Short mmCIF file of C-alpha atoms in Angstrom, two decimals:
data_model
loop_
_atom_site.label_atom_id
_atom_site.label_comp_id
_atom_site.label_asym_id
_atom_site.label_seq_id
_atom_site.Cartn_x
_atom_site.Cartn_y
_atom_site.Cartn_z
CA MET F 1 11.17 21.54 -98.27
CA ASN F 2 13.12 18.52 -99.50
CA PHE F 3 14.25 15.51 -97.50
CA ARG F 4 17.84 16.75 -97.04
CA ALA F 5 16.68 20.06 -95.61
CA ILE F 6 14.45 18.26 -93.11
CA LEU F 7 17.33 16.01 -92.03
CA PHE F 8 19.59 19.06 -91.61
CA LEU F 9 17.04 20.87 -89.44
CA LEU F 10 16.52 17.75 -87.32
CA PHE F 11 20.29 17.47 -86.84
CA VAL F 12 20.60 21.12 -85.83
CA PHE F 13 17.68 20.78 -83.43
CA ALA F 14 19.10 17.60 -81.89
CA TYR F 15 22.57 19.17 -81.53
CA SER F 16 21.09 22.30 -79.99
CA SER F 17 19.02 20.25 -77.56
CA PHE F 18 22.10 18.19 -76.57
CA ALA F 19 24.22 21.32 -76.09
CA ASN F 20 21.55 22.94 -73.93
CA ALA F 21 20.98 19.77 -71.91
CA ASN F 22 24.69 19.32 -71.31
CA ASP F 23 24.96 22.28 -68.94
CA TYR F 24 21.72 21.51 -67.08
CA VAL F 25 21.96 19.85 -63.66
CA THR F 26 18.91 18.30 -62.03
CA PHE F 27 19.43 17.76 -58.32
CA SER F 28 17.72 14.99 -56.40
CA ILE F 29 18.56 12.96 -53.31
CA GLU F 30 19.58 10.07 -55.60
CA ASN F 31 22.40 12.00 -57.29
CA CYS F 32 23.42 13.97 -54.21
CA GLY F 33 27.20 14.36 -54.00
CA GLU F 34 27.92 13.18 -57.55
CA TYR F 35 30.35 15.12 -59.73
CA ILE F 36 28.53 17.22 -62.32
CA GLY F 37 31.42 17.71 -64.77
CA LYS F 38 29.52 16.20 -67.71
CA ASN F 39 26.78 18.79 -67.24
CA ILE F 40 28.94 21.89 -67.36
CA SER F 41 30.46 24.04 -70.12
CA ILE F 42 33.88 25.68 -70.04
CA LEU F 43 35.30 28.89 -71.51
CA LYS F 44 39.00 29.73 -71.27
CA ASP F 45 39.91 33.41 -71.14
CA GLN F 46 43.60 33.49 -72.01
CA THR F 47 43.66 37.30 -71.72
CA ARG F 48 42.15 37.21 -68.20
CA SER F 49 40.32 40.42 -69.09
CA LEU F 50 36.71 39.32 -69.69
CA THR F 51 34.10 40.54 -67.22
CA PHE F 52 31.13 38.52 -66.08
CA ASP F 53 28.73 40.49 -68.28
CA GLU F 54 30.97 39.91 -71.30
CA VAL F 55 31.19 36.20 -70.55
CA ARG F 56 27.39 35.93 -70.40
CA GLN F 57 27.27 37.17 -74.00
CA LEU F 58 29.64 34.43 -75.18
CA ASN F 59 27.45 31.35 -74.72
CA GLU F 60 28.49 30.02 -78.13
CA LYS F 61 32.15 30.07 -77.01
CA PHE F 62 31.55 27.69 -74.11
CA ILE F 63 32.66 24.10 -74.78
CA ALA F 64 30.72 21.23 -73.27
CA SER F 65 32.69 19.02 -70.89
CA ASP F 66 32.65 15.25 -71.32
CA GLU F 67 34.46 14.46 -68.04
CA ASP F 68 33.07 14.01 -64.54
CA VAL F 69 35.93 16.16 -63.22
CA PRO F 70 37.35 18.40 -65.96
CA ASN F 71 41.11 18.88 -66.00
CA LEU F 72 41.70 22.58 -66.68
CA GLY F 73 45.48 22.28 -66.86
CA VAL F 74 48.19 24.81 -65.97
CA ASP F 75 47.90 27.53 -68.60
CA GLY F 76 47.52 30.78 -66.64
CA ALA F 77 44.03 31.46 -68.04
CA ASN F 78 40.79 32.40 -66.32
CA ASN F 79 38.55 29.35 -66.51
CA TRP F 80 34.81 30.10 -66.71
CA ILE F 81 32.41 27.29 -65.88
CA LYS F 82 28.68 27.50 -66.57
CA PHE F 83 25.76 25.27 -65.61
CA SER F 84 22.09 25.54 -64.70
CA LEU F 85 20.75 23.87 -61.58
CA LYS F 86 17.17 22.81 -60.89
CA ASN F 87 16.12 21.40 -57.54
CA TYR F 88 13.88 18.32 -57.66
CA SER F 89 14.35 17.45 -53.98
CA ASP F 90 12.39 18.52 -50.92
CA VAL F 91 15.49 20.24 -49.48
CA ASP F 92 15.28 24.03 -49.64
CA GLU F 93 18.99 24.65 -49.15
CA LEU F 94 21.68 23.23 -51.43
CA ILE F 95 25.43 23.55 -51.15
CA ILE F 96 27.82 23.58 -54.10
CA ASN F 97 31.13 21.98 -53.19
CA LEU F 98 34.24 22.76 -55.23
CA SER F 99 36.54 20.24 -53.56
CA GLN F 100 39.80 21.53 -54.99
CA THR F 101 42.24 23.37 -52.76
CA ASN F 102 45.06 25.75 -53.73
CA ILE F 103 43.07 27.79 -56.26
CA ASP F 104 44.35 31.36 -56.33
CA ASN F 105 41.01 32.92 -57.14
CA VAL F 106 37.45 31.56 -57.11
CA VAL F 107 34.45 33.70 -57.90
CA PHE F 108 30.99 32.14 -57.84
CA TYR F 109 28.09 33.87 -59.63
CA TRP F 110 24.48 32.80 -59.62
CA ILE F 111 21.44 34.26 -61.36
CA LYS F 112 18.02 33.65 -59.89
CA ASP F 113 14.87 35.39 -61.09
CA GLY F 114 17.06 37.77 -63.08
CA VAL F 115 19.05 38.88 -60.04
CA VAL F 116 22.84 38.39 -60.11
CA ASP F 117 24.78 37.68 -56.93
CA SER F 118 28.36 36.58 -56.37
CA ILE F 119 30.95 35.52 -53.80
CA ASP F 120 34.67 36.14 -54.30
CA SER F 121 37.08 33.83 -52.44
CA ARG F 122 39.45 36.74 -51.97
CA PHE F 123 36.86 38.38 -49.71
CA GLY F 124 35.60 35.32 -47.85
CA GLY F 125 33.72 32.38 -49.20
CA LYS F 126 36.08 29.47 -48.59
CA GLY F 127 33.74 27.98 -46.06
CA ASP F 128 33.28 31.37 -44.39
CA ASN F 129 29.77 31.92 -45.67
CA LEU F 130 28.59 28.62 -44.19
CA GLY F 131 28.59 26.90 -40.86
CA PHE F 132 31.46 24.74 -42.15
CA ASN F 133 35.00 25.99 -41.60
CA HIS F 134 36.72 23.96 -44.29
CA GLN F 135 39.47 24.20 -46.88
CA TYR F 136 37.12 23.41 -49.78
CA TYR F 137 35.14 26.12 -51.58
CA LEU F 138 31.54 25.85 -50.38
CA PHE F 139 28.67 27.96 -51.62
CA GLU F 140 25.17 27.94 -50.19
CA LEU F 141 22.16 28.25 -52.51
CA PRO F 142 18.64 28.75 -51.12
CA LEU F 143 16.65 26.87 -53.75
CA LYS F 144 13.18 25.49 -53.24
CA LYS F 145 11.77 22.46 -55.00
CA GLY F 146 11.15 23.21 -58.67
CA GLU F 147 13.21 26.41 -58.69
CA GLU F 148 16.11 26.93 -61.08
CA VAL F 149 19.32 28.94 -60.90
CA GLU F 150 22.05 29.68 -63.45
CA CYS F 151 25.59 29.33 -62.04
CA TYR F 152 29.04 30.47 -63.14
CA PHE F 153 32.50 29.87 -61.70
CA LYS F 154 35.58 31.92 -62.51
CA LEU F 155 38.71 29.96 -61.55
CA PHE F 156 42.35 30.92 -61.74
CA SER F 157 45.37 29.03 -60.45
CA HIS F 158 49.12 29.11 -60.96
CA THR F 159 49.22 25.33 -60.37
CA GLN F 160 47.37 22.27 -61.63
CA LEU F 161 43.65 23.02 -61.76
CA SER F 162 40.69 20.68 -61.94
CA ALA F 163 37.00 21.24 -61.24
CA PRO F 164 35.55 18.56 -58.90
CA ILE F 165 32.11 20.16 -58.44
CA SER F 166 29.28 18.39 -56.61
CA ILE F 167 25.91 19.39 -55.17
CA HIS F 168 25.01 18.49 -51.59
CA THR F 169 22.41 18.85 -48.92
CA PRO F 170 23.80 20.19 -45.61
CA LYS F 171 23.63 16.71 -44.10
CA SER F 172 25.37 14.93 -46.98
CA LEU F 173 28.05 17.62 -47.10
CA PHE F 174 28.74 17.24 -43.38
CA ASN F 175 29.16 13.46 -43.79
CA SER F 176 31.44 13.92 -46.82
CA LEU F 177 33.65 16.47 -45.08
CA LEU F 178 33.75 14.37 -41.91
CA GLN F 179 35.04 11.35 -43.85
CA SER F 180 37.67 13.48 -45.55
CA ASP F 181 38.84 15.12 -42.33
CA ILE F 182 39.00 11.84 -40.39
CA PHE F 183 41.27 10.37 -43.05
CA SER F 184 43.46 13.50 -42.99
CA ALA F 185 43.73 13.28 -39.20
CA ILE F 186 44.69 9.59 -39.36
CA TYR F 187 47.30 10.32 -42.03
CA ILE F 188 48.88 13.19 -40.11
CA GLY F 189 48.83 11.16 -36.89
CA LEU F 190 50.60 8.19 -38.49
CA MET F 191 53.25 10.37 -40.09
CA LEU F 192 53.89 12.32 -36.88
CA SER F 193 54.24 9.01 -35.03
CA MET F 194 56.90 7.92 -37.52
CA ILE F 195 58.70 11.25 -37.12
CA LEU F 196 58.71 11.15 -33.31
CA TYR F 197 59.76 7.49 -33.19
CA ASN F 198 62.70 8.09 -35.51
CA ILE F 199 63.73 11.24 -33.64
CA PHE F 200 64.01 9.03 -30.55
CA LEU F 201 66.09 6.52 -32.53
CA TYR F 202 68.34 9.31 -33.78
CA PHE F 203 69.15 10.50 -30.25
CA SER F 204 69.61 6.89 -29.16
CA THR F 205 71.93 5.83 -31.98
CA ARG F 206 73.31 9.17 -33.25
CA GLN F 207 73.09 7.75 -36.76
CA ALA F 208 72.88 10.51 -39.41
CA HIS F 209 70.53 8.36 -41.52
CA TYR F 210 67.75 8.90 -38.99
CA TYR F 211 68.21 12.66 -39.13
CA THR F 212 67.91 12.80 -42.92
CA TYR F 213 64.92 10.43 -42.76
CA VAL F 214 63.08 12.58 -40.20
CA ASN F 215 63.83 15.69 -42.24
CA TYR F 216 62.48 14.02 -45.40
CA ILE F 217 59.30 12.69 -43.80
CA PHE F 218 58.62 16.06 -42.14
CA TRP F 219 58.68 17.89 -45.48
CA VAL F 220 56.59 15.18 -47.12
CA VAL F 221 53.93 15.82 -44.47
CA VAL F 222 54.18 19.58 -45.02
CA ALA F 223 53.82 19.14 -48.80
CA GLN F 224 50.82 16.83 -48.40
CA MET F 225 49.18 19.23 -45.98
CA ALA F 226 49.67 21.97 -48.57
CA ILE F 227 48.00 19.77 -51.21
CA LEU F 228 45.12 19.06 -48.84
CA GLY F 229 44.76 22.78 -48.09
CA LEU F 230 45.44 22.30 -44.38
CA LEU F 231 48.50 24.52 -43.96
CA GLU F 232 46.68 27.82 -44.45
CA PRO F 233 44.15 27.31 -41.64
CA LEU F 234 46.72 25.60 -39.41
CA LEU F 235 49.21 28.46 -39.68
CA ASP F 236 46.45 31.08 -40.00
CA LEU F 237 47.95 32.37 -43.25
CA ASP F 238 46.10 35.27 -44.81
CA ASN F 239 48.79 36.54 -47.16
CA LYS F 240 48.19 35.97 -50.88
CA TRP F 241 51.90 36.26 -51.66
CA VAL F 242 52.62 33.35 -49.33
CA THR F 243 49.58 31.18 -50.05
CA SER F 244 50.03 31.39 -53.84
CA ARG F 245 53.57 29.99 -53.47
CA LEU F 246 53.05 27.58 -50.60
CA LEU F 247 52.29 24.45 -52.66
CA THR F 248 55.24 24.85 -55.02
CA PHE F 249 57.66 25.82 -52.26
CA SER F 250 56.77 22.86 -50.03
CA GLY F 251 57.08 20.54 -53.03
CA ALA F 252 60.56 21.87 -53.85
CA ILE F 253 61.79 21.62 -50.24
CA SER F 254 60.44 18.08 -49.87
CA GLY F 255 62.24 17.17 -53.10
CA ILE F 256 65.54 18.54 -51.75
CA ALA F 257 65.01 16.67 -48.45
CA ALA F 258 64.32 13.46 -50.42
CA ILE F 259 67.60 13.80 -52.33
CA PHE F 260 69.60 14.34 -49.13
CA PHE F 261 68.02 11.23 -47.62
CA VAL F 262 68.78 9.19 -50.75
CA LYS F 263 72.40 10.39 -50.74
CA SER F 264 72.74 9.41 -47.08
CA PHE F 265 70.93 6.07 -47.22
CA LEU F 266 72.45 4.79 -50.48
CA GLN F 267 75.86 6.35 -49.72
CA THR F 268 76.05 7.67 -53.26
CA ALA F 269 79.26 9.66 -52.66
CA GLN F 270 81.16 6.40 -52.03
CA GLU F 271 79.16 3.83 -53.98
CA SER F 272 78.18 5.81 -57.10
CA PRO F 273 79.95 9.16 -57.49
CA LYS F 274 78.46 9.85 -60.93
CA PHE F 275 74.92 9.40 -59.62
CA ASN F 276 75.83 11.57 -56.66
CA VAL F 277 76.82 14.43 -59.00
CA LEU F 278 73.58 13.96 -60.93
CA LEU F 279 71.57 14.21 -57.71
CA ASN F 280 73.37 17.47 -56.94
CA VAL F 281 72.21 18.77 -60.33
CA PHE F 282 68.61 18.03 -59.34
CA ILE F 283 69.13 19.95 -56.09
CA VAL F 284 70.27 22.92 -58.15
CA GLY F 285 67.10 22.54 -60.24
CA TYR F 286 64.94 22.79 -57.12
CA VAL F 287 66.89 25.84 -55.92
CA VAL F 288 66.36 27.56 -59.29
CA ALA F 289 62.64 26.82 -59.04
CA ILE F 290 62.53 28.40 -55.57
CA ILE F 291 64.30 31.49 -56.92
CA LEU F 292 61.75 31.75 -59.75
CA LEU F 293 59.00 31.35 -57.18
CA ILE F 294 60.29 34.21 -55.03
CA ALA F 295 60.67 36.35 -58.16
CA GLY F 296 56.96 35.89 -58.92
CA ILE F 297 57.37 33.53 -61.88
CA ILE F 298 55.04 31.03 -60.24
CA THR F 299 53.67 28.83 -63.03
CA PRO F 300 57.09 28.09 -64.64
CA ALA F 301 58.46 27.39 -61.14
CA TYR F 302 55.62 24.91 -60.51
CA LYS F 303 56.25 23.16 -63.83
CA MET F 304 59.98 23.05 -63.12
CA VAL F 305 59.43 21.43 -59.71
CA ASN F 306 57.28 18.75 -61.36
CA PHE F 307 59.89 18.17 -64.08
CA VAL F 308 62.78 17.92 -61.60
CA ALA F 309 60.73 15.63 -59.34
CA GLY F 310 59.94 13.30 -62.24
CA GLY F 311 63.54 13.15 -63.44
CA GLY F 312 64.97 12.79 -59.95
CA SER F 313 62.57 10.01 -59.02
CA THR F 314 63.51 8.07 -62.15
CA ILE F 315 67.25 8.43 -61.47
CA VAL F 316 66.82 7.31 -57.84
CA LEU F 317 64.80 4.30 -59.00
CA ILE F 318 67.56 3.26 -61.42
CA LEU F 319 70.27 3.73 -58.78
CA ALA F 320 68.36 1.78 -56.12
CA PHE F 321 67.68 -1.06 -58.55
CA ARG F 322 71.35 -1.28 -59.49
CA LEU F 323 72.60 -1.24 -55.89
CA SER F 324 69.97 -3.78 -54.77
CA ARG F 325 71.28 -6.22 -57.38
CA GLU F 326 74.90 -5.69 -56.40
CA LYS F 327 75.24 -6.05 -52.65
CA TYR F 328 72.86 -4.04 -50.46
CA ARG F 329 70.10 -6.09 -48.90
CA GLN F 330 68.50 -3.07 -47.21
CA THR F 331 68.33 -1.28 -50.58
CA LYS F 332 65.57 -3.71 -51.53
CA TYR F 333 63.39 -2.19 -48.81
CA PHE F 334 64.21 1.24 -50.18
CA LEU F 335 63.46 0.17 -53.75
CA PHE F 336 60.11 -1.31 -52.77
CA ALA F 337 59.17 1.79 -50.74
CA TRP F 338 60.17 4.12 -53.57
CA CYS F 339 58.14 2.08 -56.10
CA ILE F 340 55.07 2.18 -53.86
CA PHE F 341 55.30 5.96 -53.57
CA LEU F 342 55.84 6.47 -57.31
CA ILE F 343 52.87 4.23 -58.11
CA SER F 344 50.69 6.27 -55.74
CA VAL F 345 51.79 9.49 -57.46
CA LEU F 346 51.08 7.94 -60.86
CA VAL F 347 47.58 6.95 -59.73
CA TYR F 348 46.99 10.53 -58.55
CA VAL F 349 48.16 12.00 -61.86
CA LEU F 350 46.12 9.55 -63.95
CA LYS F 351 43.09 10.60 -61.92
CA ASP F 352 43.68 14.23 -62.95
CA TYR F 353 43.61 13.19 -66.61
CA ASN F 354 40.47 11.08 -66.07
CA ILE F 355 42.25 7.88 -67.05
CA LEU F 356 41.33 6.60 -63.59
CA PRO F 357 38.05 7.53 -61.87
CA HIS F 358 37.80 10.17 -59.14
CA ASN F 359 37.11 8.24 -55.96
CA PHE F 360 38.35 8.16 -52.40
CA PHE F 361 41.31 5.89 -53.22
CA THR F 362 42.61 7.89 -56.21
CA LEU F 363 42.10 11.21 -54.41
CA ARG F 364 44.06 9.97 -51.39
CA SER F 365 46.54 7.72 -53.20
CA VAL F 366 49.57 9.95 -52.48
CA GLN F 367 48.82 10.06 -48.75
CA ILE F 368 48.35 6.28 -48.67
CA GLY F 369 51.56 5.77 -50.64
CA SER F 370 53.59 8.14 -48.47
CA VAL F 371 52.50 6.36 -45.26
CA ILE F 372 53.50 2.98 -46.69
CA GLU F 373 56.77 4.48 -47.91
CA ALA F 374 57.53 5.98 -44.49
CA ILE F 375 56.93 2.63 -42.77
CA LEU F 376 59.04 0.67 -45.28
CA LEU F 377 61.87 3.21 -45.11
CA SER F 378 61.82 2.94 -41.33
CA PHE F 379 62.22 -0.83 -41.70
CA ALA F 380 65.04 -0.24 -44.18
CA LEU F 381 66.80 2.07 -41.73
CA GLY F 382 66.38 -0.45 -38.92
CA ASP F 383 67.78 -3.19 -41.13
CA LYS F 384 70.67 -0.95 -42.16
CA ILE F 385 71.50 -0.11 -38.54
CA ASN F 386 71.29 -3.80 -37.61
CA ILE F 387 73.72 -4.62 -40.42
CA TYR F 388 76.08 -1.90 -39.21
CA ARG F 389 75.80 -3.26 -35.67
CA LYS F 390 76.49 -6.82 -36.82
CA GLU F 391 79.44 -5.64 -38.89
CA ASN F 392 80.81 -3.79 -35.86
CA GLU F 393 80.30 -6.84 -33.66
CA ASP F 394 81.99 -9.06 -36.26
CA SER F 395 84.83 -6.55 -36.53
CA GLN F 396 85.23 -6.45 -32.75
CA ALA F 397 85.13 -10.25 -32.62
CA ARG F 398 87.83 -10.42 -35.28
CA GLU F 399 89.92 -7.86 -33.42
CA LEU F 400 89.46 -9.81 -30.19
CA ALA F 401 90.47 -13.05 -31.93
CA VAL F 402 93.55 -11.39 -33.38
CA SER F 403 94.40 -9.94 -29.97
CA LEU F 404 94.03 -13.35 -28.31
CA GLU F 405 96.13 -14.94 -31.03
CA ASN F 406 98.83 -12.32 -30.55
CA GLU F 407 98.73 -12.90 -26.81
CA ARG F 408 99.07 -16.64 -27.37
CA LEU F 409 102.01 -16.12 -29.69
CA VAL F 410 103.70 -13.81 -27.18
CA LYS F 411 103.26 -16.38 -24.44
CA GLU F 412 104.69 -19.11 -26.64
CA GLN F 413 107.64 -16.90 -27.57
CA ASN F 414 108.22 -16.15 -23.89
CA VAL F 415 108.17 -19.85 -23.04
CA LEU F 416 110.59 -20.62 -25.85
CA LEU F 417 112.81 -17.76 -24.76
CA GLU F 418 112.84 -18.98 -21.15
CA GLN F 419 113.69 -22.49 -22.34
CA LYS F 420 116.57 -21.21 -24.42
CA VAL F 421 117.81 -19.07 -21.53
CA ASP F 422 117.68 -22.10 -19.21
CA GLU F 423 119.52 -24.23 -21.76
CA ARG F 424 122.20 -21.60 -22.25
CA THR F 425 122.53 -21.15 -18.50
CA ARG F 426 123.03 -24.90 -18.04
CA GLU F 427 125.60 -24.95 -20.81
CA LEU F 428 127.52 -22.10 -19.20
CA THR F 429 127.32 -23.77 -15.81
CA GLU F 430 128.60 -27.07 -17.18
CA SER F 431 131.39 -25.26 -19.00
CA ASN F 432 132.46 -23.47 -15.81
CA ASP F 433 132.39 -26.73 -13.83
CA SER F 434 134.63 -28.42 -16.39
CA LEU F 435 137.10 -25.59 -16.16
#
């Protein structure tokens, strides 16, 4: 055997060892809760027809992931994920956490000692098989120290799909879920406070701006709750037709509500008619997406909502920037709030593409951004109402000044008239006396 042949065999052996090691997860207390994306392999079934037994025969078709949280995209395929797990801890019960909500179908398979078992999310499994009633997909694995299990996920979603998979002990999972739920509760509480406060202001002032603001913030909260997977348990939804469309529908409605608020706040019909027509076009785009959604064309509807939202947000940003430079002081609040929200959305999207790391801030960036936006927009509304009030007071003061001036002029004219009457009377009297 020559030197080149030896090098080739060493390369093949090293590549094979790397490929095999890539989908091998070793669990210990030290790496508890870490994402395992770099230790998994992925197979995309574009036909959505492969069975589990067929997938097991296609090991060479699996592609190793190089991301902590793989982005599986929006392509309508069945996504198969494979990894092996070995327990090096003293905990005899591990929990696999797939912390992605809004997945239309999740099936978890595991093979231990040659025995295959599975849990299908369509028949329970989204927290139902554990003591945790949660919106994440949680799967319990009895696995003693030194034991190994081979795991597979089959994932399908009409919307954006990623695979944030981590391994936990029951205690670490409880702490992780508690942190997540506390933040969600704080977020919802803050947003509801803003809604209730501005409802009170609406009934106090009867200003239409407050109504469109409350409507917008309400649908933002609904959309964020759909993203967080909280609407299904809150409304006790158990209808696949509804749940598969919930995320896209709430996004479209919140987009429409945002446009109506922008039209009201920036007074586009009077100040920028061309922009106003363009905003109406975006409303039509959202309506078309909703029609597609109802017709069952879910993935194109989802993509259309994202496209319309991106275009609409850009147009609103340009309009707000132009008006803030011209004459509207309160538009600067709006512009700042809109920029904050768009930056938070950008951070969230960059996280999905692994340009930014998956951490608590990037995962919750949209909720943080929407709270800041809601507060700043409330300030902008208050400033706008104060400006209206000052303009009304100035107008009333001017009207009062004009009224007083008119009264003064009338009095002066009356005095002059009386003087002239007196003079004429004297003249007539003198003339009569002389006669």
